[in-house]
Coordinates of C-alpha atoms (C1' of nucleotides) in Angstrom, one line a residue:
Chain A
X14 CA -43.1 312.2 -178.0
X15 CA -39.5 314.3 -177.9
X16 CA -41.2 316.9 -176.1
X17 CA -43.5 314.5 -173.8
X18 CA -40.5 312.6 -172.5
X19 CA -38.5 315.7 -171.1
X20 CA -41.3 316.4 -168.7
X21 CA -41.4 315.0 -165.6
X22 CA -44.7 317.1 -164.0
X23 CA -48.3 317.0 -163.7
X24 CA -47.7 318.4 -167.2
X25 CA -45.9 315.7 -167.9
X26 CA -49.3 313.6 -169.4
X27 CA -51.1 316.6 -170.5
X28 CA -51.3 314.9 -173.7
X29 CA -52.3 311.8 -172.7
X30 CA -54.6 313.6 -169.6
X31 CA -56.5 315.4 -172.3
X32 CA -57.3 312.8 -175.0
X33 CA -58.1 310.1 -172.6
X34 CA -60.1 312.5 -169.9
X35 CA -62.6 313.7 -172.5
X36 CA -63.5 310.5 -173.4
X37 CA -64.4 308.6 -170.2
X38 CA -66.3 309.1 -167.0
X39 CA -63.4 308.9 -165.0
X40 CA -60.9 311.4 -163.4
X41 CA -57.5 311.9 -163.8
X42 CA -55.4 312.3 -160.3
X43 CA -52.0 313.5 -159.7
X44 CA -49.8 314.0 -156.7
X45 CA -48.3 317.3 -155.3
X46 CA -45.7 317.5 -153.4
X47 CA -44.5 320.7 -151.1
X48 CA -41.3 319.8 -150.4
X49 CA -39.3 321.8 -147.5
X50 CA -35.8 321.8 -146.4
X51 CA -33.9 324.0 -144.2
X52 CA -30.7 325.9 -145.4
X53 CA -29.6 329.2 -144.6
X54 CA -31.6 329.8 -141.6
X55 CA -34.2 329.9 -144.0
X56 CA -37.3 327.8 -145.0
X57 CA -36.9 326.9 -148.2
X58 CA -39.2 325.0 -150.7
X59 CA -38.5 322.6 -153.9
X60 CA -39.8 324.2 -156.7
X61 CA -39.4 323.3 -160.6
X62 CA -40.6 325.2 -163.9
X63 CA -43.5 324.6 -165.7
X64 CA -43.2 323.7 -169.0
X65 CA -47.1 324.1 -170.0
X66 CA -47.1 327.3 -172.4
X67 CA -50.3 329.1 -170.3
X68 CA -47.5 329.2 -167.2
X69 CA -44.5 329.8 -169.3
X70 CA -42.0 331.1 -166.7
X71 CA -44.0 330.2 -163.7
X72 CA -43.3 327.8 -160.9
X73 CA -45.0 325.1 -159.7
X74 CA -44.5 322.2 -157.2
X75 CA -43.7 318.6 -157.9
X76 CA -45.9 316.1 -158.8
X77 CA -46.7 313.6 -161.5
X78 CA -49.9 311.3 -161.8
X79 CA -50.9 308.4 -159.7
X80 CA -50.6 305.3 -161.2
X81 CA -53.7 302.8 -160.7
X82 CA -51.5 300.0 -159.1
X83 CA -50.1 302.1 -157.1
X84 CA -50.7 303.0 -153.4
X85 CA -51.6 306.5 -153.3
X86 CA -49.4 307.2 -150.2
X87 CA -46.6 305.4 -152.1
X88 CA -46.8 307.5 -155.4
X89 CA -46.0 310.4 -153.3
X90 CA -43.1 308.8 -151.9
X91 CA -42.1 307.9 -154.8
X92 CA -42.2 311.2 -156.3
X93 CA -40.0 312.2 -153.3
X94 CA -37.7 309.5 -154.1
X95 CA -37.3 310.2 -157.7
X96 CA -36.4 314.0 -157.3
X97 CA -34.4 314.2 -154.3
X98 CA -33.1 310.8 -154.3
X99 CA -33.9 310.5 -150.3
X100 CA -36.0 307.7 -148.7
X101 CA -35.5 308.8 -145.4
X102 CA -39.1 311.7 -145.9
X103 CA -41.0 312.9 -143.8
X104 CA -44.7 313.1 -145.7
X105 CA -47.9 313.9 -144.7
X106 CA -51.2 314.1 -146.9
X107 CA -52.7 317.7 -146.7
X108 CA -55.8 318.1 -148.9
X109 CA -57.2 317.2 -152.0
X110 CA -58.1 320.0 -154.5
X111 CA -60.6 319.0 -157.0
X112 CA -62.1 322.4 -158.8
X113 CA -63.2 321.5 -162.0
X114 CA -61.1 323.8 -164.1
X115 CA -57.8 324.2 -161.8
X116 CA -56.1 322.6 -164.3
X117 CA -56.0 323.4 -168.2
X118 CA -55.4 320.2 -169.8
X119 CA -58.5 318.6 -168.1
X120 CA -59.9 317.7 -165.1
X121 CA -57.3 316.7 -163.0
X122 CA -57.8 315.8 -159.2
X123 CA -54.6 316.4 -157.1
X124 CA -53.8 315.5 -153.8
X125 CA -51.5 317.6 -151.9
X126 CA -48.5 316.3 -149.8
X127 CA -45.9 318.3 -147.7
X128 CA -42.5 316.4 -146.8
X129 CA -39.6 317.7 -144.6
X130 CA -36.7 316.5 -146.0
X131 CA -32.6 317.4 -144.7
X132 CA -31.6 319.6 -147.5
X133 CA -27.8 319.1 -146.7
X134 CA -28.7 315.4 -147.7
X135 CA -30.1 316.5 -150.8
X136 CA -28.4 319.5 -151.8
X137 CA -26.2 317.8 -154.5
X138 CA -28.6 316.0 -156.4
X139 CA -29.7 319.1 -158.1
X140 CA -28.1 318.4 -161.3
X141 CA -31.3 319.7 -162.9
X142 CA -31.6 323.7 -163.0
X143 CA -35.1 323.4 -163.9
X144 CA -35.4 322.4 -160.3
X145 CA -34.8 325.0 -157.5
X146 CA -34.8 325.6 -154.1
X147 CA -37.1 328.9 -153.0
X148 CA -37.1 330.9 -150.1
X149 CA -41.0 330.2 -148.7
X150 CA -41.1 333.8 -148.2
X151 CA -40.7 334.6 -151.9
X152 CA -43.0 332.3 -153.1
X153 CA -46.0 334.0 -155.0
X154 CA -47.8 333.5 -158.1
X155 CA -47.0 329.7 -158.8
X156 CA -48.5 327.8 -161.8
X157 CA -52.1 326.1 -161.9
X158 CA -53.2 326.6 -158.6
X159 CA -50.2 326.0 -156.9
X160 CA -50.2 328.9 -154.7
X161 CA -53.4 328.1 -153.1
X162 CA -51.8 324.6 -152.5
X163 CA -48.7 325.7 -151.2
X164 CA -50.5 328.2 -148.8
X165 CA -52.3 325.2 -147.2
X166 CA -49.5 323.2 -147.0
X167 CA -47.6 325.3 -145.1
X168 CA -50.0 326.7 -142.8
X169 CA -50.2 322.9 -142.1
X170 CA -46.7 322.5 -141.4
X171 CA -46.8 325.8 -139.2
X172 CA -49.3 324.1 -137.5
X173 CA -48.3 320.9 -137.2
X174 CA -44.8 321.7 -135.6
X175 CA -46.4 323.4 -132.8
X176 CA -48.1 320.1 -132.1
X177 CA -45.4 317.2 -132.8
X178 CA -41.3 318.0 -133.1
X179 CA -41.1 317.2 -136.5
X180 CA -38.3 320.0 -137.0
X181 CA -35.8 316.9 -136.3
X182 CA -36.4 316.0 -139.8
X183 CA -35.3 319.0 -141.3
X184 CA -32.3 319.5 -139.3
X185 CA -28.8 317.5 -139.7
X186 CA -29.0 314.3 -136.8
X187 CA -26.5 316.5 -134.7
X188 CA -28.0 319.8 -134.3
X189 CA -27.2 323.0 -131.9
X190 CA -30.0 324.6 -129.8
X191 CA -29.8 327.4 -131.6
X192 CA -29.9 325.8 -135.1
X193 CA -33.3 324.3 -133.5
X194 CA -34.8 327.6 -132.7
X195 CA -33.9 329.1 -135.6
X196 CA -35.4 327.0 -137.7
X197 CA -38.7 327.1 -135.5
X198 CA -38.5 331.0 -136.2
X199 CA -38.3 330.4 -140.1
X200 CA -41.2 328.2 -140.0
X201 CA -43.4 330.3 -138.1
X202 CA -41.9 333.4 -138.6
X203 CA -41.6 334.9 -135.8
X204 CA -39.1 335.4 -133.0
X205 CA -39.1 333.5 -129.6
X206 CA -37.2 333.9 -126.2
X207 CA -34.0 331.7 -126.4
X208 CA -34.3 331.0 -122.4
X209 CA -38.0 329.9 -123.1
X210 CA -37.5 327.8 -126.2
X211 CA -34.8 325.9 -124.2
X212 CA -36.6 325.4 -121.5
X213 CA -39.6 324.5 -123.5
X214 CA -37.9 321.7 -125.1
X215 CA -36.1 320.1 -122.5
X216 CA -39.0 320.0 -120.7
X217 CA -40.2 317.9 -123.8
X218 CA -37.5 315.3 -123.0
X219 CA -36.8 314.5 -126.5
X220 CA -33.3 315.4 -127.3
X221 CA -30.4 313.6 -126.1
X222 CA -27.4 315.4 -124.8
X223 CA -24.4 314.4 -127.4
X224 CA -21.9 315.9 -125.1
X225 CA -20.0 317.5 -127.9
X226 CA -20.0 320.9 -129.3
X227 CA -20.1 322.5 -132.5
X228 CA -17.0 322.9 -134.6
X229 CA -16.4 326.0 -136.8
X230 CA -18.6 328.6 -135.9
X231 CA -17.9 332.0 -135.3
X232 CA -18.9 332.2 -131.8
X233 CA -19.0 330.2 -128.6
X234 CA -20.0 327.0 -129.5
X235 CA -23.2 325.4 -128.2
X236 CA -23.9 322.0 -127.7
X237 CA -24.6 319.2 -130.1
X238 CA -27.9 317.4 -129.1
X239 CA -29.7 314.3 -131.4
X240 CA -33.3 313.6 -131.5
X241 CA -34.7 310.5 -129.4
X242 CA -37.1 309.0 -131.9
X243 CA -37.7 306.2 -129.7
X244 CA -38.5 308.4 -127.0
X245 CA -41.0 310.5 -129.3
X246 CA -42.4 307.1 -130.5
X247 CA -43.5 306.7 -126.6
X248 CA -44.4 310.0 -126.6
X249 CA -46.8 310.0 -129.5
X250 CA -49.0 306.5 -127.9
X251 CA -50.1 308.4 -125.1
X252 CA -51.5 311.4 -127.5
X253 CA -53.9 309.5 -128.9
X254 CA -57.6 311.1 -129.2
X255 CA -55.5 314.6 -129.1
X256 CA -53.6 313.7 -132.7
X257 CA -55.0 313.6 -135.7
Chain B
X29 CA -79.7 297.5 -164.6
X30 CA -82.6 296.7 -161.7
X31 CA -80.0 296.0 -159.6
X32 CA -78.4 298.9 -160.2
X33 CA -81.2 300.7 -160.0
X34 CA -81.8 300.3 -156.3
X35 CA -78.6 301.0 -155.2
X36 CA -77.7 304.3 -153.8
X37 CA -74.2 304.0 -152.8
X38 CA -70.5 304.2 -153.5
X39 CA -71.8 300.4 -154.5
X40 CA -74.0 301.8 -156.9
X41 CA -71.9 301.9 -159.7
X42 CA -69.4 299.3 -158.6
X43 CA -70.3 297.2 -162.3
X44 CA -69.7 300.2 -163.9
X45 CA -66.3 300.5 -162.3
X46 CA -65.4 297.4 -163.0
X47 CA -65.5 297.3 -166.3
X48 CA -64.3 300.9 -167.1
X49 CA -61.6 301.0 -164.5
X50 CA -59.7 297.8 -165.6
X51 CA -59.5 298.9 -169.1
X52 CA -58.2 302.6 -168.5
X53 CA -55.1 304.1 -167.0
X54 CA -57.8 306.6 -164.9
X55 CA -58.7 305.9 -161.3
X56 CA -62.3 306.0 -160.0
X57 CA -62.8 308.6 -157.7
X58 CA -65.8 308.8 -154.9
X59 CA -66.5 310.7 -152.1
X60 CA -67.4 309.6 -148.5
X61 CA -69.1 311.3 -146.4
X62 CA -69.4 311.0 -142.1
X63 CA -72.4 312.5 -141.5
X64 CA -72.7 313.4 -137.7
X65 CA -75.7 314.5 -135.5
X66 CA -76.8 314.7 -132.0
X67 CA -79.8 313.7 -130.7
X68 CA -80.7 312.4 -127.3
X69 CA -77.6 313.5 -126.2
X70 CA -75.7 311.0 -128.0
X71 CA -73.9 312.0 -130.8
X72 CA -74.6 310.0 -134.2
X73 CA -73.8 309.0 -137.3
X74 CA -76.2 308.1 -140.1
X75 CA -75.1 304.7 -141.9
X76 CA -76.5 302.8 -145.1
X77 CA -76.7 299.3 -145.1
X78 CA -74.1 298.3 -147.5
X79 CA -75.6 296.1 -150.9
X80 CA -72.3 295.0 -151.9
X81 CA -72.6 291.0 -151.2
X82 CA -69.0 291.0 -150.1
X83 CA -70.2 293.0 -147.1
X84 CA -73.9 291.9 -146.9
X85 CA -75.6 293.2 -143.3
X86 CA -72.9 295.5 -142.5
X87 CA -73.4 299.5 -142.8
X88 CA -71.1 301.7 -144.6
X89 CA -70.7 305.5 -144.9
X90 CA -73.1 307.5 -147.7
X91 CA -70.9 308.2 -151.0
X92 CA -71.3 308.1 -154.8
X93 CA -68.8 308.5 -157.1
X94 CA -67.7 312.3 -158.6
X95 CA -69.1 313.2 -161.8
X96 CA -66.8 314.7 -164.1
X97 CA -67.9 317.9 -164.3
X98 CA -68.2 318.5 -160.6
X99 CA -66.1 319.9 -158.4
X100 CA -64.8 317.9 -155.2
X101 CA -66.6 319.5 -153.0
X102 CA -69.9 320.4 -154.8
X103 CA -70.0 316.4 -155.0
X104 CA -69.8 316.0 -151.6
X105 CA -72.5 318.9 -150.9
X106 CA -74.6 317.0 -153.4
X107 CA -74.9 313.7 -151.8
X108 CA -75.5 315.3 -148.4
X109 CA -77.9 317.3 -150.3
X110 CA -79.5 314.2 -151.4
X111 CA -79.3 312.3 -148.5
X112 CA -81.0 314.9 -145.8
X113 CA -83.0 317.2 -147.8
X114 CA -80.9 320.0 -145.8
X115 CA -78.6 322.8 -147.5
X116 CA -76.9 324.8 -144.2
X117 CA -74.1 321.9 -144.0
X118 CA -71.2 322.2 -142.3
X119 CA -68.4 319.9 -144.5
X120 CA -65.3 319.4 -143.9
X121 CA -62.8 317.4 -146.1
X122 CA -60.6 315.2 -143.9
X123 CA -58.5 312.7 -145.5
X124 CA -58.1 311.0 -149.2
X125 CA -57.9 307.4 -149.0
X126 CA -56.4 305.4 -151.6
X127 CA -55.2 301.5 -150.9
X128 CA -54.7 299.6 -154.0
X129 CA -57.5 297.4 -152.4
X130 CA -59.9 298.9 -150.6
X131 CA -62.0 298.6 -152.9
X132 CA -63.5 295.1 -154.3
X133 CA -64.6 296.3 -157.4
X134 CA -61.2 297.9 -158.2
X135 CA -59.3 300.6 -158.2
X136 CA -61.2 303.4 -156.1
X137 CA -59.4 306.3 -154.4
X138 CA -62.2 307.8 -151.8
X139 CA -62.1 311.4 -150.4
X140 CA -63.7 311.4 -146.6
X141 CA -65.5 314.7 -145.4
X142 CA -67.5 314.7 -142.4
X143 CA -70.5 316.7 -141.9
X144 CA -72.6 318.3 -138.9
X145 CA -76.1 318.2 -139.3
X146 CA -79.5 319.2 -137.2
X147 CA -80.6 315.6 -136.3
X148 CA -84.0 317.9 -135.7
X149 CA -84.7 319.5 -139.1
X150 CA -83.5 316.2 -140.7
X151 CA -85.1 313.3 -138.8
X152 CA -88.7 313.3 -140.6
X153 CA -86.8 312.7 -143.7
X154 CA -85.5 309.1 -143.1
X155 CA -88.0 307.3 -145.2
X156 CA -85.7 304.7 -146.2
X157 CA -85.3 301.8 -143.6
X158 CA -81.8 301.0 -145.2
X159 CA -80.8 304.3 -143.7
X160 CA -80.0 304.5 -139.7
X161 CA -78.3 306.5 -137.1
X162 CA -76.1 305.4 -135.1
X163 CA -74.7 305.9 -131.9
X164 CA -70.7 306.5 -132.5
X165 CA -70.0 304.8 -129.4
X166 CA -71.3 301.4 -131.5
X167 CA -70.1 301.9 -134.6
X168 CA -67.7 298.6 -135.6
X169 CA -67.2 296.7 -138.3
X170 CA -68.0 298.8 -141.1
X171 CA -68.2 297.5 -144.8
X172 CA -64.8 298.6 -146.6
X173 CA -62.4 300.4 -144.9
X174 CA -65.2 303.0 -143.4
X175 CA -63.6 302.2 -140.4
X176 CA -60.8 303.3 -140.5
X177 CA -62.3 306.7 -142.6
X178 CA -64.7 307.0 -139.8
X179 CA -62.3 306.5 -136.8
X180 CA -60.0 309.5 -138.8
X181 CA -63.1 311.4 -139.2
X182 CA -64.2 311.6 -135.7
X183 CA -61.0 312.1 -134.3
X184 CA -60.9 315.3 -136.4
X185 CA -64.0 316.3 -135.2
X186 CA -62.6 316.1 -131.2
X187 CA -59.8 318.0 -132.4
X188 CA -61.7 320.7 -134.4
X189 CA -64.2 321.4 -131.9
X190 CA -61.7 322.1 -129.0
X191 CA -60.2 325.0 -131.6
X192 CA -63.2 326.1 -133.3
X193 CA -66.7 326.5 -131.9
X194 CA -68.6 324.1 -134.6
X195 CA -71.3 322.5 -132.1
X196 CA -73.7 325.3 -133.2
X197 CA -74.5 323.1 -136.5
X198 CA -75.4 319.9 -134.3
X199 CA -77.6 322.1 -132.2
X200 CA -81.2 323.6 -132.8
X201 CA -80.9 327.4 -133.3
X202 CA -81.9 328.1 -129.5
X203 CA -80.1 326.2 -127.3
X204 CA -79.5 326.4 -123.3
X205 CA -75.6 325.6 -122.2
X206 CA -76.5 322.0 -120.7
X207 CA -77.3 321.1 -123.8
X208 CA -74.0 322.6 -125.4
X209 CA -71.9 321.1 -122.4
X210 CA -74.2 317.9 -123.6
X211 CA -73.4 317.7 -126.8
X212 CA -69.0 318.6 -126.1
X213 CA -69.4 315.6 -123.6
X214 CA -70.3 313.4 -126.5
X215 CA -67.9 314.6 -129.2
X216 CA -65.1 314.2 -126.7
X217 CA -66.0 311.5 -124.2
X218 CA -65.4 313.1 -121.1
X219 CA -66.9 314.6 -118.2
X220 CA -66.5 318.7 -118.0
X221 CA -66.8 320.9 -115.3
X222 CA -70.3 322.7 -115.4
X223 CA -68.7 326.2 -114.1
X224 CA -65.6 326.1 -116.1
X225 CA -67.4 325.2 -119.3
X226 CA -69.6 328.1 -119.0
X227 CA -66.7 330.6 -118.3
X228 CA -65.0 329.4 -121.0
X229 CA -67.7 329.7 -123.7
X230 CA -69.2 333.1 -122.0
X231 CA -65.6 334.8 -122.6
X232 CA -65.7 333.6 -126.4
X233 CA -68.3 336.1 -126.1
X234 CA -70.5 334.0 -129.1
X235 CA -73.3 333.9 -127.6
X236 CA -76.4 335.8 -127.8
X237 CA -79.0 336.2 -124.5
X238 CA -82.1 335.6 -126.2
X239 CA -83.5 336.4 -122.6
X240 CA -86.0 333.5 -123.3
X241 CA -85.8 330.3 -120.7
X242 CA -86.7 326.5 -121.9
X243 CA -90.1 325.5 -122.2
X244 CA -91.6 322.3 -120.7
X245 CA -88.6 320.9 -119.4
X246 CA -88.8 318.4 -116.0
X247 CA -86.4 320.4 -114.1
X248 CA -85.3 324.1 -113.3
X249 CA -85.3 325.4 -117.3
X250 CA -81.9 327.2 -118.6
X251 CA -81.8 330.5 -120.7
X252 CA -81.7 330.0 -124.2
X253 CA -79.2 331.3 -126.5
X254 CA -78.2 331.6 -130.0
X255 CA -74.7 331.3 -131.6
X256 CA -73.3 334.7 -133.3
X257 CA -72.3 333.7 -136.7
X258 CA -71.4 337.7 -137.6
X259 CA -68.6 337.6 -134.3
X260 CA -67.3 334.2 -135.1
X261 CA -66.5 335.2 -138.5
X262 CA -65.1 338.3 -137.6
X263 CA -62.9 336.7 -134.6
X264 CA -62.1 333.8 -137.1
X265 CA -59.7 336.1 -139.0
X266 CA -57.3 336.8 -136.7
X267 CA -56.8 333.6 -136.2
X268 CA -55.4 333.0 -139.4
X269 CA -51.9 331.7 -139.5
X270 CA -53.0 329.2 -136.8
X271 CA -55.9 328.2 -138.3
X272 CA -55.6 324.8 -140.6
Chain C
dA11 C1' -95.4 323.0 -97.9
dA12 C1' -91.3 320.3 -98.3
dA13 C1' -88.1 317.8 -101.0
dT14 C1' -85.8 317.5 -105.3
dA15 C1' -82.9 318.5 -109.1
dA16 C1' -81.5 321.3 -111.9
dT17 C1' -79.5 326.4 -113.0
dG18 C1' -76.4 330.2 -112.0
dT19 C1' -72.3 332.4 -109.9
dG20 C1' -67.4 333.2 -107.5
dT21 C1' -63.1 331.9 -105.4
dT22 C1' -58.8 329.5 -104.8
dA23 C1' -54.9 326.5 -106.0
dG24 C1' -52.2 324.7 -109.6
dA25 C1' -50.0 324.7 -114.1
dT26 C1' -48.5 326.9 -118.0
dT27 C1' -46.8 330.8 -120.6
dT28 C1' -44.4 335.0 -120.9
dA29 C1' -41.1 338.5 -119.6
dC30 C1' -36.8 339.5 -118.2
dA31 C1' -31.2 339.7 -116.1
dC32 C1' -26.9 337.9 -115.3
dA33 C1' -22.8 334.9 -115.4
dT34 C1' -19.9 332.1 -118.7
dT35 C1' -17.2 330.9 -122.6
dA36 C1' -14.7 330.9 -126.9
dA37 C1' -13.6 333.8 -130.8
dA38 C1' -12.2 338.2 -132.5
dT39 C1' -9.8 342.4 -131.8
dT40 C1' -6.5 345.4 -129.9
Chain D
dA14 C1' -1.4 338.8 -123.9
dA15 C1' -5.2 341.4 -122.5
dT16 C1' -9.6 343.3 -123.8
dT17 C1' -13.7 343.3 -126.3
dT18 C1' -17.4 341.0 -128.4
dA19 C1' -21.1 337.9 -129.2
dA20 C1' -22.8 334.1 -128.5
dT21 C1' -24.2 330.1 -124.9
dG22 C1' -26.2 328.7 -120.6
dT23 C1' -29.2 329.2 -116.4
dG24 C1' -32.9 331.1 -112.9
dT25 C1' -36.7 333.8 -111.2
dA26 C1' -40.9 336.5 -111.0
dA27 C1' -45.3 338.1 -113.0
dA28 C1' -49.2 337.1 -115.7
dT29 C1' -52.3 334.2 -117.8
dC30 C1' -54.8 330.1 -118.4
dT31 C1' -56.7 325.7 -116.5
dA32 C1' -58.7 322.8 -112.9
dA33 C1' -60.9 322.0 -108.6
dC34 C1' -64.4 323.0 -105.8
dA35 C1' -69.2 325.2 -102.7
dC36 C1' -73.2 327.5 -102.1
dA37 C1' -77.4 330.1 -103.1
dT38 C1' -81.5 330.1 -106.4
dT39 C1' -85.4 328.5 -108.9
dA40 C1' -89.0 325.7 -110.9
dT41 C1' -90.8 321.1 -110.7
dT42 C1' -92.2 317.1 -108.3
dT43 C1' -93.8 314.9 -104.3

DNA sequence: AAATAATGTGTTAGATTTACACATTAAATT
DNA sequence: AATTTAATGTGTAAATCTAACACATTATTT
């Protein structure tokens, strides 16, 4: 009891999952979350330890199980909500890994999730130093079969963002051009023309010109520019048949 | 029991459900699959006439529910298996679907895979009259929220085929490029240049000359060719990173 | 034998992507 | 205060990819 109420995981109902699996025809699901944010220049991704013995010292991502009144779109928003305390997430529904033995308590369905979330938001809600923010490029060898889930994810992600702007979401609301490209470069990993980028994205017509400039950087500053979500929301009707 | 019996379908089990869902904490899982082919140069998709009363005289997708010690995708190899009699089936997972109540027997979370099928090798197998394809262009008003799984399916499938080369696995082994410019024209609705289309596939360079022509065709007949699995699976790798 | 309806190929204009160079501005340095 | 530095901001040319289009060829049909 003590020990099931300090875990807030997947692992969190291994007890339960296990006794009450076994016993019926029907199949335990959970929801896992890849959370990104954006600090540093660098990609990072919400991580927490496992507490299940086999992955002692291991990572793994957040998730919990779905609860059967419960939308399964909305338990992973509420998963969000619960660790970083945001409600403004971006969240998309990635795949759904179902091997029977990828997890040890039982058989456990998962759905996978990535969400974009503005780190500088969330930063100081981390209270809990089981919970940590990773660099993506560091992340190997998670619990369960994180890794494999992780990997998806954010090929997903890389993918996605060369389809729809949905950097804005991991970005502060006024953001530099620079800031922008950077992060596209952490996501993707590579490096990109600056004159190109720019020219790329105002061709794009999403951003609006704030007419200010940054304050406190150690350079030239650039200027500040927001992103037009109505604009995008126009945008995104006449893709349909390309989206999805 | 004879009731049960008889049906085939995510239905099948639907008093089952009922009872065991509403006294568990564990969700039902099923699979649904879209199973498309192409035939008569209309691309199709094969429906079941749903027994559910709720929905009496509308069609719905094939599905069944997951057996426990299955994994995901196995299950959905397994009713294709069972449905067509075939075993070289391209399957793709697209989407997990999981309203409260999209189900009327209770809580069921559904995972949607679409499928590409040889309408040829398969056709002589339709014994059962419950069983139909149909042309996409007419499919409305499906039992359950098959809609909406099939609208997200075949969108997916437009979107897949204009990065990856799939239309081998609608087509017969042999093939001449009208009927591959055919069978794109369906997928994606649209008219394509005859010239273009064949520039564009012959610098893919994935097609093998079998330096055979069609046979008994009303018109001037086209040279046949075969799709090169080795090259696509050797070009498919460095793709990855974009791929997903 | 002529007409028909398809296959098969090449060229040109347009649009998009990539590569690359220079002037400008504010901070940092001397 | 003047100079250096390191970033921002803009424009142009080459290369690639996409779209539009015309004519000769071949087997079938008339």
């Amino acid at each position: 009891m003590e020990l099931e109420s300090k875990l807030s995981q997947s692992e969190k109902s291994i007890l339960t999952i296990q006794s009450e699996v076994q016993n019926t025809n029907r199949i335990a699901l959970s929801v896992d979350c890849v959370i990104f944010g954006f600090d540093e220049n660098k990609l990072k991704v919400l991580l927490i330890r496992s507490d299940l013995k086999k992955y002692k010292g291991k990572w793994s991502l957040l998730g919990d199980l779905i609860k059967p009144a419960e939308d399964l779109d909305k338990s992973a928003y509420r998963i969000l909500q619960q660790r970083t305390g945001l409600d403004d997430i971006y969240l998309e529904q990635v795949h759904t890994f179902g091997e029977i033995k990828r997890h040890p308590a039982g058989r456990v369905i998962t759905v996978a999730y990535y969400s974009l979330i503005n780190i500088q938001h969330h930063k100081l809600k981390i209270y809990d130093n089981e919970l940590h923010w990773h660099d993506v490029k560091n992340v190997t060898d998670l619990a369960f079969d994180h890794q494999e889930i992780f990997d998806t994810c954010y090929k997903r992600l890389q993918k996605r963002i060369l389809e729809h702007p949905l950097g804005f979401n991991l970005l502060p609301k006024k953001f530099s051009l620079r800031e922008l490209q950077n992060l596209y470069e952490s996501i993707l990993d590579t490096k990109m023309d600056r004159r190109n980028f720019r020219k790329k994205f105002f061709s794009m017509d999403l951003l609006t010109d704030l007419n200010e400039m940054e304050q406190d950087v150690p350079h030239r500053p650039g200027k500040l520019y927001q992103f037009n979500f109505k604009k995008y929301e126009k945008k995104k009707k006449t893709w349909i048949g390309i989206d999805f």
